[in-house]
Amino acid sequence: MKTFPLASALLMAAGAQAQQRPNIVYIMTDDHTSQMMSCYGNSPVATPNLDRIAQEGVMFTQSFVANSLSGPSRACMLTGKHSHKNGFTNNEHGVFDGSQQTMPKLLRAAGYQTALIGKWHLVSTPTGFDHYDILVGQGEYYNPTFIHDDGSQSVEKGYCTDIITDKSIQWMEQRDKDKPFILFVHHKACHRDWLPPMQYLRAYESQSFPLPPNFWDNYEGREAAAAQEMCISSSHDMDLVYDNKIYRRGDNTRLTDNYLNYVNRLEEPDRTRYWQFHDSLTREFYAQQPTGRALTMYKFQRYMRDYAKVTRSLDDNVGRLMDYLREKGMLDNTLVVYTSDQGFYMGEHGWFDKRFMYEESMHTPLLMRLPSGYARRGRVEEMVQNIDYSPTFLEMAGVEIPSDIQGISLVPLLKEDKAPRQWRKQLYYHFYEYPAEHMVKRHYGVRTDRYKLIHFYNDIDAWELYDLQTDPMEMHNVYDDPSYAKIRKRLHAQLEQLQSEYEVEER
Ligand code: SGN
Ligand code: CA
């Protein structure tokens, strides 16, 4: 084949330029909350590999989701739009419309290789990816089934967090190294029912986890908070067999079959090791037979220990992925993002799960290790939301941000090692999945740096207002407090402004 020197020189230049566009490794967990990350402070478990990303890069302290539930949060991230615009408002009735504009599609059209590995959870077949290898629905912890991009399925041996990391590294190994890429690493961990990896089966068992100060909340003045079904103390909400793994042969709770099906995916000798340990826990439990508050305390400790075991393997695997990028010399030209599809309650208000616009679940961890050319380091205190990820990645890749994207690019926060003078002052939130598991009522609202206004609607009509400065645990609804009348009026106006800006029809 005849080559023309000028044409090949141009092609090489284009290739070199293409390579300069940063790669993006986007690691998103399921339900990993910042209370369980040591870089955020006060965590009862250490996450040294995540801490290292925070030390070498930036840690967002005011990072939030637009809708605190898996599918909706993922749809917001992929489209840069709120739920009412991307159409995926809730897990139970949603099917993501894969024909719409998404950030991976835009990056792909601009020459990026795009790959997705792990939890997808948007029901429809993924679109916009050169390669995908996804879990079925919520996925399984042990020997999980994967759906490959040729439509076939297979059971993969091992623990899901390890497998997702292995597959991510394998994909990076065999990718076209002349092109930039975005890789979505979507873990199942730390989603319910927190089944431990074998190497940490007995870890954290002697550790006693402190109760959050508002664990025994009585929900006074907060009707929707009182009506939820996500209490650690309730045997209906947190199941002793399924969630706490206290099981005697023949025990039959609402979720026993699910529990046994998940555990029985283990093969020998792991299955025997699993049962030896959990049989011993069960014997100890029935020797003590705790009741009332003692039973709740017992369930809390079990919950925290299982979550900690799952988290530790997540941290190990992030370390493994970072080692790969470091060894290959890729870190200088790669944006690494660590986030979750939402936050989670670790006993605050007496709860597990998420959904509410209250801090622990609206907040989501966000760490970034920046490619060269981005000077910001340390804590970033500006308010950001998961609809911002799409425009950020597009801008970093040099792709024009479509005008219908509702999030804003975080590039101005990251370029210089100082905060920009102007930044957004308020965030919009909307949760739709009701009636449904955990029974969190529909609500929407506005959050500013200091206040939060929430409207619970549908089969209820209740407004709540919190002053996060004086009441960071959101225990006192001051909506009807006359001393907040002016602030309340201002927040209503801010909410209306957001609803009109985002073209919310249902108000
Ligand atoms: C499952 C869980 C719920 C959880 C939802 C949504 N129940 O239904 O506890 O709130 O997922 O989670 S389970 O019995 O199946 O474990 S999400 O992160 O996917 O939105
Ligand atoms: Ca989730």
Short mmCIF file of C-alpha atoms and ligand atoms in Angstrom, two decimals:
data_model
loop_
_atom_site.label_atom_id
_atom_site.label_comp_id
_atom_site.label_asym_id
_atom_site.label_seq_id
_atom_site.Cartn_x
_atom_site.Cartn_y
_atom_site.Cartn_z
CA MET A 1 0.00 0.00 0.00
CA LYS A 2 1.28 3.41 -0.96
CA THR A 3 1.38 5.94 1.85
CA PHE A 4 1.72 9.66 1.44
CA PRO A 5 4.17 11.17 3.91
CA LEU A 6 2.04 14.24 4.55
CA ALA A 7 -1.16 12.25 5.06
CA SER A 8 0.51 9.82 7.44
CA ALA A 9 2.12 12.70 9.33
CA LEU A 10 -1.30 14.27 9.73
CA LEU A 11 -2.78 10.97 10.84
CA MET A 12 -0.01 10.54 13.40
CA ALA A 13 -0.58 14.05 14.67
CA ALA A 14 -4.30 13.35 14.97
CA GLY A 15 -3.50 10.12 16.82
CA ALA A 16 -1.17 11.92 19.23
CA GLN A 17 -3.79 14.60 19.81
CA ALA A 18 -6.44 11.95 20.35
CA GLN A 19 -4.27 10.33 22.98
CA GLN A 20 -3.87 13.61 24.78
CA ARG A 21 -7.55 13.75 25.48
CA PRO A 22 -7.82 12.25 28.96
CA ASN A 23 -9.04 8.76 29.61
CA ILE A 24 -11.85 8.51 32.15
CA VAL A 25 -12.14 5.68 34.65
CA TYR A 26 -15.47 6.10 36.36
CA ILE A 27 -15.88 3.87 39.40
CA MET A 28 -19.38 3.85 40.83
CA THR A 29 -20.39 1.66 43.73
CA ASP A 30 -23.86 0.77 44.82
CA ASP A 31 -24.86 2.27 48.17
CA HIS A 32 -21.35 3.08 49.43
CA THR A 33 -21.77 6.04 51.71
CA SER A 34 -19.21 8.59 52.90
CA GLN A 35 -19.79 7.72 56.58
CA MET A 36 -17.92 4.50 55.69
CA MET A 37 -14.93 6.15 53.99
CA SER A 38 -12.05 7.22 56.21
CA CYS A 39 -11.11 10.18 54.00
CA TYR A 40 -14.45 11.80 54.92
CA GLY A 41 -13.61 11.48 58.64
CA ASN A 42 -15.24 9.59 61.52
CA SER A 43 -15.51 6.32 59.59
CA PRO A 44 -15.36 3.20 61.77
CA VAL A 45 -13.61 1.38 58.90
CA ALA A 46 -10.39 2.31 57.12
CA THR A 47 -10.43 2.76 53.33
CA PRO A 48 -6.73 3.45 52.59
CA ASN A 49 -6.98 3.14 48.82
CA LEU A 50 -9.86 5.59 48.60
CA ASP A 51 -8.06 7.92 50.98
CA ARG A 52 -5.11 7.91 48.63
CA ILE A 53 -7.28 9.09 45.73
CA ALA A 54 -8.56 11.89 47.98
CA GLN A 55 -4.99 12.81 49.02
CA GLU A 56 -3.67 12.87 45.48
CA GLY A 57 -6.74 14.51 44.01
CA VAL A 58 -9.90 16.21 45.20
CA MET A 59 -12.64 15.22 47.63
CA PHE A 60 -16.06 16.82 47.17
CA THR A 61 -17.71 17.42 50.53
CA GLN A 62 -20.99 18.79 49.13
CA SER A 63 -21.77 16.15 46.51
CA PHE A 64 -25.38 15.09 45.96
CA VAL A 65 -27.67 13.02 43.79
CA ALA A 66 -30.84 14.26 42.10
CA ASN A 67 -32.91 11.17 43.03
CA SER A 68 -31.55 8.79 45.66
CA LEU A 69 -32.19 5.42 44.02
CA SER A 70 -30.10 3.23 41.75
CA GLY A 71 -31.74 3.30 38.30
CA PRO A 72 -32.77 6.96 38.46
CA SER A 73 -29.35 8.03 39.72
CA ARG A 74 -27.62 6.12 36.91
CA ALA A 75 -29.94 7.69 34.34
CA CYS A 76 -29.16 11.19 35.71
CA MET A 77 -25.45 10.46 35.49
CA LEU A 78 -25.62 9.11 31.91
CA THR A 79 -27.78 11.93 30.54
CA GLY A 80 -26.86 14.95 32.66
CA LYS A 81 -30.59 15.50 33.13
CA HIS A 82 -33.07 15.26 36.00
CA SER A 83 -35.40 12.24 36.17
CA HIS A 84 -38.42 13.98 34.63
CA LYS A 85 -36.32 14.71 31.53
CA ASN A 86 -34.51 11.38 31.10
CA GLY A 87 -37.73 9.52 31.86
CA PHE A 88 -36.35 7.01 34.37
CA THR A 89 -38.00 8.16 37.59
CA ASN A 90 -38.07 4.90 39.59
CA ASN A 91 -36.71 1.34 39.66
CA GLU A 92 -40.05 -0.42 39.80
CA HIS A 93 -41.73 0.81 36.64
CA GLY A 94 -38.89 2.23 34.65
CA VAL A 95 -37.23 1.11 31.41
CA PHE A 96 -34.42 3.43 30.34
CA ASP A 97 -35.03 4.81 26.87
CA GLY A 98 -31.71 3.89 25.29
CA SER A 99 -32.47 5.83 22.11
CA GLN A 100 -31.95 9.16 23.88
CA GLN A 101 -28.79 11.26 23.93
CA THR A 102 -26.29 10.05 26.54
CA MET A 103 -22.79 11.09 27.52
CA PRO A 104 -21.20 7.75 26.48
CA LYS A 105 -22.83 8.10 23.04
CA LEU A 106 -21.47 11.63 22.63
CA LEU A 107 -17.99 10.56 23.71
CA ARG A 108 -18.08 7.59 21.39
CA ALA A 109 -19.05 9.77 18.45
CA ALA A 110 -16.05 11.95 19.30
CA GLY A 111 -13.67 9.01 19.04
CA TYR A 112 -13.65 7.64 22.59
CA GLN A 113 -13.81 3.92 23.25
CA THR A 114 -16.61 3.25 25.69
CA ALA A 115 -17.00 0.28 28.01
CA LEU A 116 -19.32 -0.63 30.87
CA ILE A 117 -18.66 -3.40 33.39
CA GLY A 118 -20.85 -4.44 36.33
CA LYS A 119 -24.24 -3.24 37.55
CA TRP A 120 -26.40 -1.58 34.92
CA HIS A 121 -29.92 -1.85 36.38
CA LEU A 122 -31.66 0.23 33.71
CA VAL A 123 -33.64 -2.72 32.29
CA SER A 124 -33.14 -1.90 28.59
CA THR A 125 -30.05 -3.11 26.70
CA PRO A 126 -27.13 -0.68 27.17
CA THR A 127 -26.57 1.66 24.22
CA GLY A 128 -23.53 3.78 23.42
CA PHE A 129 -20.92 1.25 24.53
CA ASP A 130 -18.30 -0.48 22.38
CA HIS A 131 -18.21 -3.16 25.02
CA TYR A 132 -20.36 -4.14 27.96
CA ASP A 133 -20.44 -6.98 30.45
CA ILE A 134 -23.20 -6.46 32.98
CA LEU A 135 -24.83 -8.11 35.97
CA VAL A 136 -28.43 -9.31 35.76
CA GLY A 137 -30.61 -6.70 37.53
CA GLN A 138 -29.16 -6.13 40.99
CA GLY A 139 -26.58 -8.86 40.39
CA GLU A 140 -25.26 -11.48 42.79
CA TYR A 141 -22.31 -11.36 45.17
CA TYR A 142 -21.20 -14.97 44.77
CA ASN A 143 -20.47 -16.53 41.37
CA PRO A 144 -22.59 -13.89 39.64
CA THR A 145 -24.20 -14.23 36.21
CA PHE A 146 -23.03 -11.72 33.59
CA ILE A 147 -24.75 -10.67 30.38
CA HIS A 148 -22.14 -10.17 27.67
CA ASP A 149 -22.46 -7.76 24.77
CA ASP A 150 -23.10 -10.60 22.30
CA GLY A 151 -26.29 -11.34 24.25
CA SER A 152 -24.99 -14.53 25.87
CA GLN A 153 -24.88 -15.10 29.62
CA SER A 154 -22.51 -17.00 31.88
CA VAL A 155 -21.83 -17.57 35.55
CA GLU A 156 -18.41 -16.21 36.51
CA LYS A 157 -16.57 -17.79 39.40
CA GLY A 158 -15.62 -15.62 42.33
CA TYR A 159 -16.74 -12.59 44.31
CA CYS A 160 -18.47 -9.86 42.29
CA THR A 161 -16.18 -6.98 43.32
CA ASP A 162 -13.07 -8.95 42.36
CA ILE A 163 -14.60 -10.07 39.06
CA ILE A 164 -15.71 -6.58 38.04
CA THR A 165 -12.18 -5.31 38.72
CA ASP A 166 -10.58 -8.20 36.79
CA LYS A 167 -12.85 -7.59 33.82
CA SER A 168 -12.10 -3.85 33.91
CA ILE A 169 -8.35 -4.46 33.85
CA GLN A 170 -8.71 -7.05 31.09
CA TRP A 171 -10.67 -4.61 28.98
CA MET A 172 -8.06 -1.87 29.43
CA GLU A 173 -5.35 -4.37 28.45
CA GLN A 174 -6.96 -5.25 25.15
CA ARG A 175 -8.38 -1.83 24.20
CA ASP A 176 -7.17 0.13 21.17
CA LYS A 177 -4.31 2.06 22.77
CA ASP A 178 -4.37 4.78 20.11
CA LYS A 179 -7.69 6.12 21.27
CA PRO A 180 -8.83 7.67 24.54
CA PHE A 181 -11.43 5.75 26.50
CA ILE A 182 -14.10 5.98 29.15
CA LEU A 183 -14.58 2.91 31.31
CA PHE A 184 -17.57 2.64 33.63
CA VAL A 185 -16.73 0.31 36.53
CA HIS A 186 -20.07 -0.25 38.25
CA HIS A 187 -19.82 -2.31 41.42
CA LYS A 188 -22.63 -4.16 43.08
CA ALA A 189 -21.01 -3.64 46.48
CA CYS A 190 -22.14 -2.45 49.03
CA HIS A 191 -25.78 -3.17 48.16
CA ARG A 192 -28.08 -5.18 50.40
CA ASP A 193 -27.77 -8.00 51.54
CA TRP A 194 -24.05 -7.33 52.12
CA LEU A 195 -22.74 -10.88 51.60
CA PRO A 196 -19.11 -10.97 52.72
CA PRO A 197 -16.10 -11.92 50.63
CA MET A 198 -14.51 -15.15 51.90
CA GLN A 199 -11.23 -13.51 52.93
CA TYR A 200 -13.10 -11.16 55.26
CA LEU A 201 -15.71 -13.63 56.51
CA ARG A 202 -14.51 -13.20 60.10
CA ALA A 203 -13.20 -9.63 59.88
CA TYR A 204 -14.59 -6.87 62.15
CA GLU A 205 -16.24 -9.46 64.41
CA SER A 206 -14.64 -8.10 67.57
CA GLN A 207 -15.29 -4.48 66.58
CA SER A 208 -18.16 -2.67 68.24
CA PHE A 209 -19.60 0.09 66.05
CA PRO A 210 -20.83 3.31 67.69
CA LEU A 211 -24.50 4.20 67.32
CA PRO A 212 -25.20 7.50 65.55
CA PRO A 213 -26.54 10.08 68.02
CA ASN A 214 -30.00 10.14 66.41
CA PHE A 215 -30.40 6.37 66.21
CA TRP A 216 -33.46 6.37 68.50
CA ASP A 217 -35.24 9.12 66.54
CA ASN A 218 -39.01 9.28 67.21
CA TYR A 219 -39.75 11.29 64.00
CA GLU A 220 -41.73 13.94 65.82
CA GLY A 221 -42.94 16.64 63.42
CA ARG A 222 -41.93 14.57 60.41
CA GLU A 223 -44.85 12.54 59.12
CA ALA A 224 -43.11 10.95 56.12
CA ALA A 225 -40.09 10.00 58.21
CA ALA A 226 -42.44 8.25 60.64
CA ALA A 227 -44.15 6.30 57.82
CA GLN A 228 -41.07 4.71 56.17
CA GLU A 229 -40.21 0.99 56.36
CA MET A 230 -36.44 1.02 56.67
CA CYS A 231 -35.89 0.69 60.40
CA ILE A 232 -33.14 -1.51 61.74
CA SER A 233 -35.39 -2.16 64.76
CA SER A 234 -38.24 -3.58 62.67
CA SER A 235 -38.23 -7.29 61.86
CA HIS A 236 -40.29 -6.53 58.77
CA ASP A 237 -37.88 -3.91 57.42
CA MET A 238 -34.55 -5.48 58.43
CA ASP A 239 -34.96 -9.24 58.23
CA LEU A 240 -33.04 -11.31 60.78
CA VAL A 241 -32.31 -14.07 58.26
CA TYR A 242 -31.85 -12.19 54.99
CA ASP A 243 -30.16 -9.07 56.33
CA ASN A 244 -28.51 -10.28 59.50
CA LYS A 245 -27.80 -13.85 58.37
CA ILE A 246 -29.04 -15.52 61.55
CA TYR A 247 -30.50 -18.72 60.17
CA ARG A 248 -31.49 -22.10 61.62
CA ARG A 249 -32.67 -24.83 59.31
CA GLY A 250 -36.41 -24.40 58.91
CA ASP A 251 -36.52 -20.71 59.88
CA ASN A 252 -38.98 -19.03 57.59
CA THR A 253 -39.00 -15.27 57.33
CA ARG A 254 -40.27 -13.18 54.42
CA LEU A 255 -36.87 -13.26 52.75
CA THR A 256 -35.40 -16.61 53.76
CA ASP A 257 -35.66 -18.12 50.28
CA ASN A 258 -33.81 -15.19 48.73
CA TYR A 259 -31.08 -15.49 51.33
CA LEU A 260 -30.59 -19.23 50.76
CA ASN A 261 -30.59 -18.81 46.99
CA TYR A 262 -27.83 -16.20 47.19
CA VAL A 263 -25.67 -18.17 49.63
CA ASN A 264 -26.15 -21.44 47.76
CA ARG A 265 -24.43 -19.92 44.74
CA LEU A 266 -21.21 -20.55 46.66
CA GLU A 267 -19.29 -23.66 45.74
CA GLU A 268 -17.31 -25.92 48.06
CA PRO A 269 -15.22 -25.41 50.12
CA ASP A 270 -16.52 -21.82 50.46
CA ARG A 271 -20.07 -22.89 51.11
CA THR A 272 -19.03 -24.99 54.11
CA ARG A 273 -16.82 -22.19 55.39
CA TYR A 274 -19.72 -19.76 55.09
CA TRP A 275 -22.12 -22.00 56.99
CA GLN A 276 -19.61 -22.94 59.70
CA PHE A 277 -19.18 -19.30 60.54
CA HIS A 278 -22.84 -18.30 60.27
CA ASP A 279 -24.02 -21.40 62.15
CA SER A 280 -21.77 -20.36 65.02
CA LEU A 281 -23.26 -16.83 64.95
CA THR A 282 -26.75 -18.33 64.96
CA ARG A 283 -25.97 -20.58 67.94
CA GLU A 284 -24.61 -17.61 69.90
CA PHE A 285 -27.65 -15.54 68.97
CA TYR A 286 -30.13 -18.14 70.20
CA ALA A 287 -28.08 -18.76 73.36
CA GLN A 288 -28.62 -15.08 74.21
CA GLN A 289 -32.04 -14.57 72.55
CA PRO A 290 -31.88 -10.76 72.72
CA THR A 291 -35.20 -8.93 72.62
CA GLY A 292 -36.38 -5.30 72.46
CA ARG A 293 -33.58 -2.73 72.34
CA ALA A 294 -30.93 -5.43 72.84
CA LEU A 295 -32.16 -7.15 69.67
CA THR A 296 -32.02 -3.87 67.75
CA MET A 297 -28.48 -3.26 69.00
CA TYR A 298 -27.52 -6.77 67.94
CA LYS A 299 -28.95 -6.22 64.43
CA PHE A 300 -27.15 -2.88 64.15
CA GLN A 301 -23.79 -4.49 64.96
CA ARG A 302 -24.36 -7.30 62.46
CA TYR A 303 -25.40 -4.78 59.80
CA MET A 304 -22.31 -2.65 60.36
CA ARG A 305 -19.96 -5.64 60.36
CA ASP A 306 -21.32 -7.07 57.11
CA TYR A 307 -21.24 -3.66 55.43
CA ALA A 308 -17.65 -3.17 56.64
CA LYS A 309 -16.53 -6.54 55.19
CA VAL A 310 -18.03 -5.69 51.80
CA THR A 311 -16.49 -2.19 51.89
CA ARG A 312 -13.01 -3.49 52.67
CA SER A 313 -12.98 -5.65 49.56
CA LEU A 314 -14.22 -2.68 47.55
CA ASP A 315 -11.33 -0.60 48.81
CA ASP A 316 -8.84 -3.40 48.03
CA ASN A 317 -10.16 -3.62 44.50
CA VAL A 318 -9.99 0.13 43.92
CA GLY A 319 -6.37 -0.16 45.03
CA ARG A 320 -5.80 -2.93 42.50
CA LEU A 321 -7.27 -0.85 39.68
CA MET A 322 -5.18 2.19 40.69
CA ASP A 323 -2.03 0.01 40.79
CA TYR A 324 -2.75 -1.05 37.23
CA LEU A 325 -3.13 2.55 36.04
CA ARG A 326 0.04 3.55 37.91
CA GLU A 327 2.10 0.64 36.59
CA LYS A 328 1.02 1.38 33.04
CA GLY A 329 1.92 5.05 33.44
CA MET A 330 -1.65 6.08 32.69
CA LEU A 331 -2.42 8.26 35.70
CA ASP A 332 -1.09 11.50 34.19
CA ASN A 333 -3.60 11.32 31.41
CA THR A 334 -6.55 9.75 33.21
CA LEU A 335 -9.39 11.20 35.23
CA VAL A 336 -10.32 8.68 37.94
CA VAL A 337 -13.71 9.22 39.54
CA TYR A 338 -14.96 7.41 42.63
CA THR A 339 -18.60 7.83 43.52
CA SER A 340 -21.75 5.91 44.46
CA ASP A 341 -25.27 5.85 43.05
CA GLN A 342 -26.36 7.49 46.32
CA GLY A 343 -25.54 7.66 50.02
CA PHE A 344 -26.94 5.33 52.67
CA TYR A 345 -28.09 5.34 56.28
CA MET A 346 -25.72 3.66 58.67
CA GLY A 347 -28.19 3.82 61.56
CA GLU A 348 -28.90 7.59 61.35
CA HIS A 349 -32.58 8.06 62.27
CA GLY A 350 -32.53 4.32 63.10
CA TRP A 351 -32.38 3.44 59.38
CA PHE A 352 -30.68 1.53 56.62
CA ASP A 353 -31.42 2.18 52.87
CA LYS A 354 -31.69 5.63 51.24
CA ARG A 355 -34.39 7.43 49.13
CA PHE A 356 -34.97 10.46 51.38
CA MET A 357 -33.76 13.95 50.59
CA TYR A 358 -32.20 14.01 54.07
CA GLU A 359 -28.44 14.39 54.09
CA GLU A 360 -27.11 10.84 54.40
CA SER A 361 -28.92 9.62 51.29
CA MET A 362 -28.98 12.76 49.14
CA HIS A 363 -25.25 13.08 49.70
CA THR A 364 -22.99 10.80 47.69
CA PRO A 365 -19.22 10.34 47.95
CA LEU A 366 -17.19 11.92 45.16
CA LEU A 367 -13.43 11.71 44.76
CA MET A 368 -11.43 12.56 41.67
CA ARG A 369 -7.82 12.01 40.75
CA LEU A 370 -7.19 14.59 38.07
CA PRO A 371 -5.17 14.32 34.87
CA SER A 372 -2.32 16.77 34.38
CA GLY A 373 -3.46 20.29 33.59
CA TYR A 374 -6.01 20.32 36.41
CA ALA A 375 -4.49 22.01 39.45
CA ARG A 376 -7.22 21.76 42.11
CA ARG A 377 -6.37 19.63 45.17
CA GLY A 378 -7.92 18.80 48.52
CA ARG A 379 -11.45 19.48 49.69
CA VAL A 380 -13.93 20.99 47.24
CA GLU A 381 -16.78 22.60 49.17
CA GLU A 382 -18.97 23.78 46.28
CA MET A 383 -22.31 22.02 45.78
CA VAL A 384 -22.25 19.50 42.95
CA GLN A 385 -24.75 16.92 41.72
CA ASN A 386 -24.63 13.73 39.67
CA ILE A 387 -26.20 15.50 36.65
CA ASP A 388 -22.89 17.40 36.47
CA TYR A 389 -20.78 14.36 35.57
CA SER A 390 -21.88 14.23 31.92
CA PRO A 391 -21.02 17.85 31.07
CA THR A 392 -17.76 17.56 33.02
CA PHE A 393 -16.57 14.53 31.08
CA LEU A 394 -17.67 16.06 27.79
CA GLU A 395 -15.79 19.29 28.44
CA MET A 396 -12.66 17.42 29.52
CA ALA A 397 -12.84 15.42 26.30
CA GLY A 398 -13.22 18.57 24.23
CA VAL A 399 -16.77 17.71 23.18
CA GLU A 400 -19.36 20.46 22.96
CA ILE A 401 -21.96 20.24 25.75
CA PRO A 402 -25.47 20.01 24.25
CA SER A 403 -27.74 22.82 25.43
CA ASP A 404 -30.41 20.46 26.79
CA ILE A 405 -28.03 19.04 29.42
CA GLN A 406 -29.14 20.33 32.83
CA GLY A 407 -26.01 19.68 34.85
CA ILE A 408 -23.06 22.04 34.80
CA SER A 409 -19.46 21.19 34.02
CA LEU A 410 -17.20 20.93 37.06
CA VAL A 411 -14.15 21.89 35.00
CA PRO A 412 -14.08 25.46 36.44
CA LEU A 413 -13.79 23.89 39.91
CA LEU A 414 -10.92 21.69 38.83
CA LYS A 415 -8.72 23.80 36.58
CA GLU A 416 -7.21 26.16 39.15
CA ASP A 417 -6.15 25.34 42.65
CA LYS A 418 -8.69 27.74 44.09
CA ALA A 419 -12.47 27.93 44.15
CA PRO A 420 -14.15 30.05 41.47
CA ARG A 421 -15.87 33.19 42.76
CA GLN A 422 -19.29 32.27 41.43
CA TRP A 423 -20.92 28.88 41.80
CA ARG A 424 -24.47 27.55 41.94
CA LYS A 425 -26.44 28.34 45.09
CA GLN A 426 -29.15 25.66 45.07
CA LEU A 427 -29.91 22.08 44.07
CA TYR A 428 -33.15 20.41 43.00
CA TYR A 429 -34.12 16.91 44.16
CA HIS A 430 -37.07 14.63 43.34
CA PHE A 431 -37.89 11.10 44.55
CA TYR A 432 -40.80 9.24 42.93
CA GLU A 433 -40.81 5.56 43.95
CA TYR A 434 -43.95 5.24 46.09
CA PRO A 435 -45.81 3.14 47.06
CA ALA A 436 -42.92 0.70 47.03
CA GLU A 437 -40.45 -1.20 49.16
CA HIS A 438 -39.37 0.90 52.19
CA MET A 439 -42.40 3.15 51.74
CA VAL A 440 -40.65 6.49 51.40
CA LYS A 441 -43.23 8.96 50.19
CA ARG A 442 -42.81 10.98 47.01
CA HIS A 443 -41.08 14.26 47.56
CA TYR A 444 -39.12 17.05 45.95
CA GLY A 445 -37.26 20.03 47.27
CA VAL A 446 -34.42 22.49 47.22
CA ARG A 447 -31.13 22.42 49.09
CA THR A 448 -28.95 25.46 49.58
CA ASP A 449 -25.65 25.52 51.44
CA ARG A 450 -27.53 26.08 54.70
CA TYR A 451 -31.20 25.14 54.29
CA LYS A 452 -33.41 22.45 52.89
CA LEU A 453 -37.06 22.72 51.91
CA ILE A 454 -38.92 19.47 51.16
CA HIS A 455 -42.47 18.79 50.00
CA PHE A 456 -43.86 15.28 50.56
CA TYR A 457 -46.87 14.69 48.30
CA ASN A 458 -49.11 12.03 46.72
CA ASP A 459 -51.03 10.52 49.66
CA ILE A 460 -49.66 13.20 52.00
CA ASP A 461 -49.15 16.97 51.79
CA ALA A 462 -46.37 17.91 54.17
CA TRP A 463 -43.67 20.54 54.03
CA GLU A 464 -40.41 20.35 55.94
CA LEU A 465 -37.67 22.90 56.44
CA TYR A 466 -34.27 22.26 58.00
CA ASP A 467 -31.52 24.58 59.10
CA LEU A 468 -28.46 22.42 58.46
CA GLN A 469 -26.23 24.78 60.39
CA THR A 470 -28.09 24.49 63.69
CA ASP A 471 -29.59 21.04 63.00
CA PRO A 472 -27.23 18.99 60.80
CA MET A 473 -29.00 15.72 61.66
CA GLU A 474 -32.36 17.10 60.44
CA MET A 475 -34.33 16.36 63.59
CA HIS A 476 -36.27 19.63 63.84
CA ASN A 477 -38.69 20.59 61.13
CA VAL A 478 -38.92 24.37 61.41
CA TYR A 479 -41.34 24.89 58.54
CA ASP A 480 -43.97 26.35 60.88
CA ASP A 481 -41.51 28.20 63.11
CA PRO A 482 -42.27 31.95 62.70
CA SER A 483 -38.61 32.85 63.10
CA TYR A 484 -37.95 31.05 59.79
CA ALA A 485 -40.82 32.75 57.90
CA LYS A 486 -38.53 34.88 55.76
CA ILE A 487 -36.21 32.00 54.94
CA ARG A 488 -39.17 29.79 54.14
CA LYS A 489 -40.47 32.36 51.67
CA ARG A 490 -37.08 32.66 50.04
CA LEU A 491 -36.73 28.87 49.75
CA HIS A 492 -40.17 28.58 48.14
CA ALA A 493 -39.08 31.15 45.56
CA GLN A 494 -35.80 29.29 44.96
CA LEU A 495 -37.68 26.02 44.51
CA GLU A 496 -40.05 27.59 42.01
CA GLN A 497 -37.16 29.07 40.13
CA LEU A 498 -35.48 25.65 39.88
CA GLN A 499 -38.70 23.99 38.77
CA SER A 500 -39.15 26.50 36.02
CA GLU A 501 -35.48 26.37 34.96
CA TYR A 502 -35.60 22.55 34.80
CA GLU A 503 -39.08 22.58 33.19
CA VAL A 504 -40.75 20.48 35.87
CA GLU A 505 -44.37 20.06 34.94
CA GLU A 506 -45.54 18.00 37.94
CA ARG A 507 -45.36 20.32 40.96
C1 SGN B 1 -33.76 -3.98 46.51
C2 SGN B 1 -33.57 -4.02 48.03
C3 SGN B 1 -34.03 -2.74 48.68
C4 SGN B 1 -33.43 -1.54 47.98
C5 SGN B 1 -33.76 -1.60 46.50
C6 SGN B 1 -33.25 -0.45 45.68
N1 SGN B 1 -34.29 -5.15 48.60
O1 SGN B 1 -35.11 -4.03 46.18
O2 SGN B 1 -33.68 -2.77 50.04
O3 SGN B 1 -33.92 -0.35 48.51
O4 SGN B 1 -33.19 -2.81 45.98
O5 SGN B 1 -31.85 -0.35 45.76
S1 SGN B 1 -33.68 -6.64 48.45
O6 SGN B 1 -34.52 -7.49 49.30
O7 SGN B 1 -33.77 -7.04 47.06
O8 SGN B 1 -32.32 -6.63 48.90
S2 SGN B 1 -31.08 0.31 44.59
O9 SGN B 1 -29.78 0.74 45.10
O10 SGN B 1 -30.93 -0.67 43.54
O11 SGN B 1 -31.89 1.46 44.17
CA CA B 2 -27.94 1.99 45.06
#
